[in-house]
PDB file of C-alpha atoms in Angstrom:
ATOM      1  CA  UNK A   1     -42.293  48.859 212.217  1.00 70.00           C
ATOM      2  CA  UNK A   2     -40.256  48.556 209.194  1.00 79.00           C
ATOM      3  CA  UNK A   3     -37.463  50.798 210.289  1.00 82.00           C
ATOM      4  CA  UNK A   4     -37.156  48.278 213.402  1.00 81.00           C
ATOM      5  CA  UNK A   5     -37.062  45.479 210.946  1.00 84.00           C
ATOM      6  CA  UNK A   6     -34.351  46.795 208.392  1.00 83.00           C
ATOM      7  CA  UNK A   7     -32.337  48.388 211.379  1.00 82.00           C
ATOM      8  CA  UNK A   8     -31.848  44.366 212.970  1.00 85.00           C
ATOM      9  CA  UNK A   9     -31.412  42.870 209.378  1.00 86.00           C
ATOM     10  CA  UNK A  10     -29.312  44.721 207.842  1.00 86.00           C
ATOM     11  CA  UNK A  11     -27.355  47.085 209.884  1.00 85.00           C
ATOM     12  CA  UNK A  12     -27.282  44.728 213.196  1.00 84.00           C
ATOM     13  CA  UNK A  13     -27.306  41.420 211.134  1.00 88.00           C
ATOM     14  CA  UNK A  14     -24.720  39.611 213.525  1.00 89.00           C
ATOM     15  CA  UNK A  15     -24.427  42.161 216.561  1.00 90.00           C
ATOM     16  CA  UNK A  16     -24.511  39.691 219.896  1.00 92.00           C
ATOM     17  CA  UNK A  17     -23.309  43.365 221.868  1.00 92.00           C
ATOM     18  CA  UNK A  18     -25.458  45.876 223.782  1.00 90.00           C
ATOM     19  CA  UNK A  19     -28.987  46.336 224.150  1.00 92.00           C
ATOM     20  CA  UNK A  20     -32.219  45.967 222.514  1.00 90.00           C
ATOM     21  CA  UNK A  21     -35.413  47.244 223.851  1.00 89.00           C
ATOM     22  CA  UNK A  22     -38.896  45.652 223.584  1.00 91.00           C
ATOM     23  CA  UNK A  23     -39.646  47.439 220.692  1.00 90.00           C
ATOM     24  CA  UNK A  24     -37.149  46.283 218.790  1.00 91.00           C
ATOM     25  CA  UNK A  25     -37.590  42.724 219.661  1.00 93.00           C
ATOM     26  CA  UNK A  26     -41.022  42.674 218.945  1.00 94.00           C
ATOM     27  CA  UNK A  27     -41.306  44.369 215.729  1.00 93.00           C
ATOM     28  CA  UNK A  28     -39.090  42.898 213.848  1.00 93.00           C
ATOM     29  CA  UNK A  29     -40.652  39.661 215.331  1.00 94.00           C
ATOM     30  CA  UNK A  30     -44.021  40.882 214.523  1.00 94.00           C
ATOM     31  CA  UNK A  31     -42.584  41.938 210.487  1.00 94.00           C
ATOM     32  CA  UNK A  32     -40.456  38.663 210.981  1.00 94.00           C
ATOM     33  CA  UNK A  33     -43.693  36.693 211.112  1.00 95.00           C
ATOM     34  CA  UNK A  34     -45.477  38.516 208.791  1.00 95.00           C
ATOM     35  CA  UNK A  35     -42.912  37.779 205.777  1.00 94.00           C
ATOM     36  CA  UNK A  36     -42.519  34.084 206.908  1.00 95.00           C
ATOM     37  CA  UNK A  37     -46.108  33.816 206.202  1.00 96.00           C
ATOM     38  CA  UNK A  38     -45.887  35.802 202.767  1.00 95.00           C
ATOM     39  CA  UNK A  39     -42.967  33.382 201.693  1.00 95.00           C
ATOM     40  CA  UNK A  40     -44.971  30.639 202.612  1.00 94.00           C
ATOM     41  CA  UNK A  41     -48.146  31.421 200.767  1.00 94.00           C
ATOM     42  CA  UNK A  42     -45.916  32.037 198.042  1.00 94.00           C
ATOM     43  CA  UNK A  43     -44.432  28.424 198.021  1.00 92.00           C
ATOM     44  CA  UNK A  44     -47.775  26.996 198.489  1.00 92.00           C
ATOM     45  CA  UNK A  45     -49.410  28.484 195.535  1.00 92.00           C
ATOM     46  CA  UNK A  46     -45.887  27.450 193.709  1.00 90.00           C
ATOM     47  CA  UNK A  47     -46.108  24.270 195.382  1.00 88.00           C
ATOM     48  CA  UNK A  48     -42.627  24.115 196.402  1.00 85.00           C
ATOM     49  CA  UNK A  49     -41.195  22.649 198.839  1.00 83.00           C
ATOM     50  CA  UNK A  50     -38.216  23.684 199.775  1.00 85.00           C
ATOM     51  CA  UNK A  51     -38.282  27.513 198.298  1.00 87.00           C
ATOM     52  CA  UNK A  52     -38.905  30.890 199.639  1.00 92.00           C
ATOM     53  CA  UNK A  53     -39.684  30.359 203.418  1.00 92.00           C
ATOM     54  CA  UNK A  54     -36.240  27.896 203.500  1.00 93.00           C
ATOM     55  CA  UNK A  55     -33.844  30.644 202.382  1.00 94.00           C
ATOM     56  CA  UNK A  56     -36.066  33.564 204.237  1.00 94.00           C
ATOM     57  CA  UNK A  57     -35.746  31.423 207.509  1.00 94.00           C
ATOM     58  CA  UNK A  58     -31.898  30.807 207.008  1.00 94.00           C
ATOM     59  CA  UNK A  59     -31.318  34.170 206.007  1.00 94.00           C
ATOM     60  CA  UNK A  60     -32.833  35.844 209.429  1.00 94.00           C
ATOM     61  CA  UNK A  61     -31.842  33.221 211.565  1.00 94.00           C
ATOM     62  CA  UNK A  62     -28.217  35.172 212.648  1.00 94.00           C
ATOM     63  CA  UNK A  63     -30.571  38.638 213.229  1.00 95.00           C
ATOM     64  CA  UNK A  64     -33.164  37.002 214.990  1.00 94.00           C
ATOM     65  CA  UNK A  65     -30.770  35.068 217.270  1.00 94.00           C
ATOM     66  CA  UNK A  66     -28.760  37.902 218.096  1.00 94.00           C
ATOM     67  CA  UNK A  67     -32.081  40.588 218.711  1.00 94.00           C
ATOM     68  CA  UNK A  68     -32.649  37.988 221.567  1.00 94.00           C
ATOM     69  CA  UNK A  69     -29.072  37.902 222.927  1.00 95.00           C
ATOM     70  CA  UNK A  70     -29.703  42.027 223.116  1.00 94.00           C
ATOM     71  CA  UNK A  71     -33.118  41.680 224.598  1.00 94.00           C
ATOM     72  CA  UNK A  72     -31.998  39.339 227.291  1.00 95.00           C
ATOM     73  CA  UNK A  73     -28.771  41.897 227.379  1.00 94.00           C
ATOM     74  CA  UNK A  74     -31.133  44.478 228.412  1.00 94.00           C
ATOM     75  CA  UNK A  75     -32.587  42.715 231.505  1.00 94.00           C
ATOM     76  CA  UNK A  76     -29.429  42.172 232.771  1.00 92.00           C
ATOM     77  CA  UNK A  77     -29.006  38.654 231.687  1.00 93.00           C
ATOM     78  CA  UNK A  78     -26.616  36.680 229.348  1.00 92.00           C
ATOM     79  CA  UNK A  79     -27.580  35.688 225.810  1.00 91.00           C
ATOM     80  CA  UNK A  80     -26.162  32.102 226.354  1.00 92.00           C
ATOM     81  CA  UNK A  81     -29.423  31.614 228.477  1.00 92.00           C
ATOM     82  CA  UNK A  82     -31.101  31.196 225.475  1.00 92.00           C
ATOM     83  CA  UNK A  83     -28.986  28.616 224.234  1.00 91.00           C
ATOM     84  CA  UNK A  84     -29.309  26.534 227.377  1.00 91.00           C
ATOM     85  CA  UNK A  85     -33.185  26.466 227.289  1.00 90.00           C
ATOM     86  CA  UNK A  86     -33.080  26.029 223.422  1.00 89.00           C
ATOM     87  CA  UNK A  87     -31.477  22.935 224.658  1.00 92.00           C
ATOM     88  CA  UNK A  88     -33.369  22.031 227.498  1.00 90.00           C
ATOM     89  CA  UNK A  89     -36.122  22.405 225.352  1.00 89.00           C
ATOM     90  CA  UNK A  90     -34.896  20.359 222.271  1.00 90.00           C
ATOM     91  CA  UNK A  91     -34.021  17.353 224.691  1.00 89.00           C
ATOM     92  CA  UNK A  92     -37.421  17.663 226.276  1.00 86.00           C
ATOM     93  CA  UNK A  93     -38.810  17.291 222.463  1.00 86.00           C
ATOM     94  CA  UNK A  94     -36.920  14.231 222.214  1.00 87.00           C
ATOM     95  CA  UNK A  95     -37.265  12.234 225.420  1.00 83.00           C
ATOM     96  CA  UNK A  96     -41.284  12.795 224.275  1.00 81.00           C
ATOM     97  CA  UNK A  97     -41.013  11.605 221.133  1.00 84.00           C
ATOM     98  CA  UNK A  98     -38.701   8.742 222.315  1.00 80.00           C
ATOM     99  CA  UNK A  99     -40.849   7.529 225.209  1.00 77.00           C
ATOM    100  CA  UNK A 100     -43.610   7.824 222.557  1.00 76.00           C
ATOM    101  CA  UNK A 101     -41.883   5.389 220.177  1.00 79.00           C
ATOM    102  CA  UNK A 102     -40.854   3.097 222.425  1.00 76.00           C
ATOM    103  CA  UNK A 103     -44.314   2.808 223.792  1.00 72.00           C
ATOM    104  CA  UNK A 104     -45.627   2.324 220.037  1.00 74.00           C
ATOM    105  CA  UNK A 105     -42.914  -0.717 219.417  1.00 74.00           C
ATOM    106  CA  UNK A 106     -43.954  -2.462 222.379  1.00 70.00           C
ATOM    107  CA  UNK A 107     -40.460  -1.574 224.046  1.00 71.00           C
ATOM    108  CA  UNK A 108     -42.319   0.024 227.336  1.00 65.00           C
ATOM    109  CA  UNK A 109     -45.548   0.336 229.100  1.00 66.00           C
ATOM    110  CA  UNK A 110     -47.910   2.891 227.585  1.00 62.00           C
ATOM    111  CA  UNK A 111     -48.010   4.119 231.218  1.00 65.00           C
ATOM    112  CA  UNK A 112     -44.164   4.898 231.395  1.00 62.00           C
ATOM    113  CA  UNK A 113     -44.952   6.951 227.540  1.00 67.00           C
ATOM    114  CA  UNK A 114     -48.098   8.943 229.934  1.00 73.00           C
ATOM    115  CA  UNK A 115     -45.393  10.464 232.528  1.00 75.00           C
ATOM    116  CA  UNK A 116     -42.833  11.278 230.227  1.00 74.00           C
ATOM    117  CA  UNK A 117     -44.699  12.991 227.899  1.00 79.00           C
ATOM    118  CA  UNK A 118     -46.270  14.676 230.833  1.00 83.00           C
ATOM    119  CA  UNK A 119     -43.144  16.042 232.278  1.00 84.00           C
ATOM    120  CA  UNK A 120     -41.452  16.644 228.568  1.00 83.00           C
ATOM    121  CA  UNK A 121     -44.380  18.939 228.244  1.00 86.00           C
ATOM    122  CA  UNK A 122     -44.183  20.406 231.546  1.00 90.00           C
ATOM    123  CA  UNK A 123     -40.164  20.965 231.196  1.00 88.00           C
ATOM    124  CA  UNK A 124     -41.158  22.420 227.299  1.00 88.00           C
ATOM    125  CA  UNK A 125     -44.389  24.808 228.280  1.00 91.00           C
ATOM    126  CA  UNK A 126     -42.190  25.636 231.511  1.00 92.00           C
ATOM    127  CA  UNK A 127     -39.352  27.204 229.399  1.00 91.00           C
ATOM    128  CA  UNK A 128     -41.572  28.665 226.898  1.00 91.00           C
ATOM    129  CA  UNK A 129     -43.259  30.849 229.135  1.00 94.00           C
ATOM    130  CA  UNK A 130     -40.415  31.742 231.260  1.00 93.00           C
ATOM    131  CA  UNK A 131     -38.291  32.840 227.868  1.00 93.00           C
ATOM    132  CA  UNK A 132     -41.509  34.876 227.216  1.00 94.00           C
ATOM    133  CA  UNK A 133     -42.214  36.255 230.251  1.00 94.00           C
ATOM    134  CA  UNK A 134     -38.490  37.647 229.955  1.00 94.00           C
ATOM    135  CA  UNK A 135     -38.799  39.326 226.466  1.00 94.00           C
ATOM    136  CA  UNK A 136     -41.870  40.797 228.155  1.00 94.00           C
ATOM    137  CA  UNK A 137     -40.180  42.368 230.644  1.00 93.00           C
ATOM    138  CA  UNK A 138     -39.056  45.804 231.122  1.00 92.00           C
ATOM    139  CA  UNK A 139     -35.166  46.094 230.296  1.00 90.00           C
ATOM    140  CA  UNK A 140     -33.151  47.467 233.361  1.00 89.00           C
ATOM    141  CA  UNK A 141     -33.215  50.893 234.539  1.00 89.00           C
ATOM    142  CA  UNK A 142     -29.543  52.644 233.721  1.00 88.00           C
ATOM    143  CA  UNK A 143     -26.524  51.305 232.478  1.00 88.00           C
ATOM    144  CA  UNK A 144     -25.884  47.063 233.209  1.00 89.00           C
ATOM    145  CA  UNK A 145     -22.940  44.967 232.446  1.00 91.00           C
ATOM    146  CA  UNK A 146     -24.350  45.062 228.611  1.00 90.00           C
ATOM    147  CA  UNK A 147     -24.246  48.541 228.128  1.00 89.00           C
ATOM    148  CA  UNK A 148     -26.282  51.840 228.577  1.00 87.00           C
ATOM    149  CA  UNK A 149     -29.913  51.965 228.857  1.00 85.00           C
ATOM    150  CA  UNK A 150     -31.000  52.576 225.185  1.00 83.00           C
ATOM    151  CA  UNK A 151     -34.041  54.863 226.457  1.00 81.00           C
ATOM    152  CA  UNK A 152     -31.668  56.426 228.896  1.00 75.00           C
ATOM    153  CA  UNK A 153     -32.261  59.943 226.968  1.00 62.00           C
ATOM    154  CA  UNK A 154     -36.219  59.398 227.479  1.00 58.00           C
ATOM    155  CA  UNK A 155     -36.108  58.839 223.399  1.00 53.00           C
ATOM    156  CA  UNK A 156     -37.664  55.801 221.237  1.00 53.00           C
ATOM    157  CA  UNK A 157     -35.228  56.846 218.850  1.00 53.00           C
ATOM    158  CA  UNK A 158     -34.328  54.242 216.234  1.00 56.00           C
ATOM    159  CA  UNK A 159     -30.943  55.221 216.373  1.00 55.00           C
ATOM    160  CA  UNK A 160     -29.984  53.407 219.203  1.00 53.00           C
ATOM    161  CA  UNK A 161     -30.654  50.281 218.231  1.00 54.00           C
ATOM    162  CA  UNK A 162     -27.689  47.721 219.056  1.00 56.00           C
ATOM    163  CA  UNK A 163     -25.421  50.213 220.788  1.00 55.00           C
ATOM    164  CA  UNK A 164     -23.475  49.389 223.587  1.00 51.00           C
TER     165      UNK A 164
END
């Protein structure tokens, strides 16, 4: 699991090219979450508040964006997807907590606040499992527009990690 991790941090730290495999994507998301939890048990007991998990997060924010570009690379789809529902789902966020504090100031009907929060959370749980569902699935059989298959050779070979 560590290999995974190290192999996306440090020698893949900014690749946006090629392909990346389940395996990849989840295990350094699974070590990813792990540390993030270390850092912030460690600035809790420190009692800081902006401290380890801040410059942790900041630090793996360029690897973790560009493991996802690969995984959605490898089933056959453009990284810039991502953006677009990181988007979609950031405006969501704030159309719900708009209609919400507009509803709190008097400004609109606490009906109106009901149906937009219900179809900001709709639009946000909508995306969320569709972005899932497509790290989830299998990466596409042979070479794509991305690059080779990285289990082409029938390997789980580490070594393959971000090639194109």
């Amino acid at each position: 699991m560590i290999q995974w991790y190290k192999k996306v941090v440090f020698e893949n730290y900014a690749n946006f090219n090629g392909r990346a495999r389940r395996s990849e994507y989840w295990y350094f998301t699974l070590f990813n979450l792990i540390l993030s939890l270390i850092t912030m048990s460690i600035d809790k007991m420190l009692g800081l508040e902006i401290g380890l998990n801040t410059i942790y997060s900041l630090a793996v924010f360029i690897p973790g964006l560009a493991v996802s570009f690969r995984r959605l690379h490898d089933i056959g789809k453009s990284g810039w997807w991502l953006i677009i529902i990181y988007l979609a789902i950031i405006i969501a966020a704030v159309v719900l907590v708009g209609s919400g504090l507009s509803a709190l100031a008097g400004m609109s009907s606490p009906e109106g606040f009901g149906l937009g929060a219900i179809i900001s959370l709709i639009i946000i749980l909508g995306l969320s499992v569709w972005v899932l569902i497509m790290f989830c699935t299998n990466g596409d059989v042979g070479e794509n527009k991305y690059g080779p298959d990285p289990k082409a050779d029938g390997s789980e070979g580490i070594n393959q990690i971000g090639e194109e």
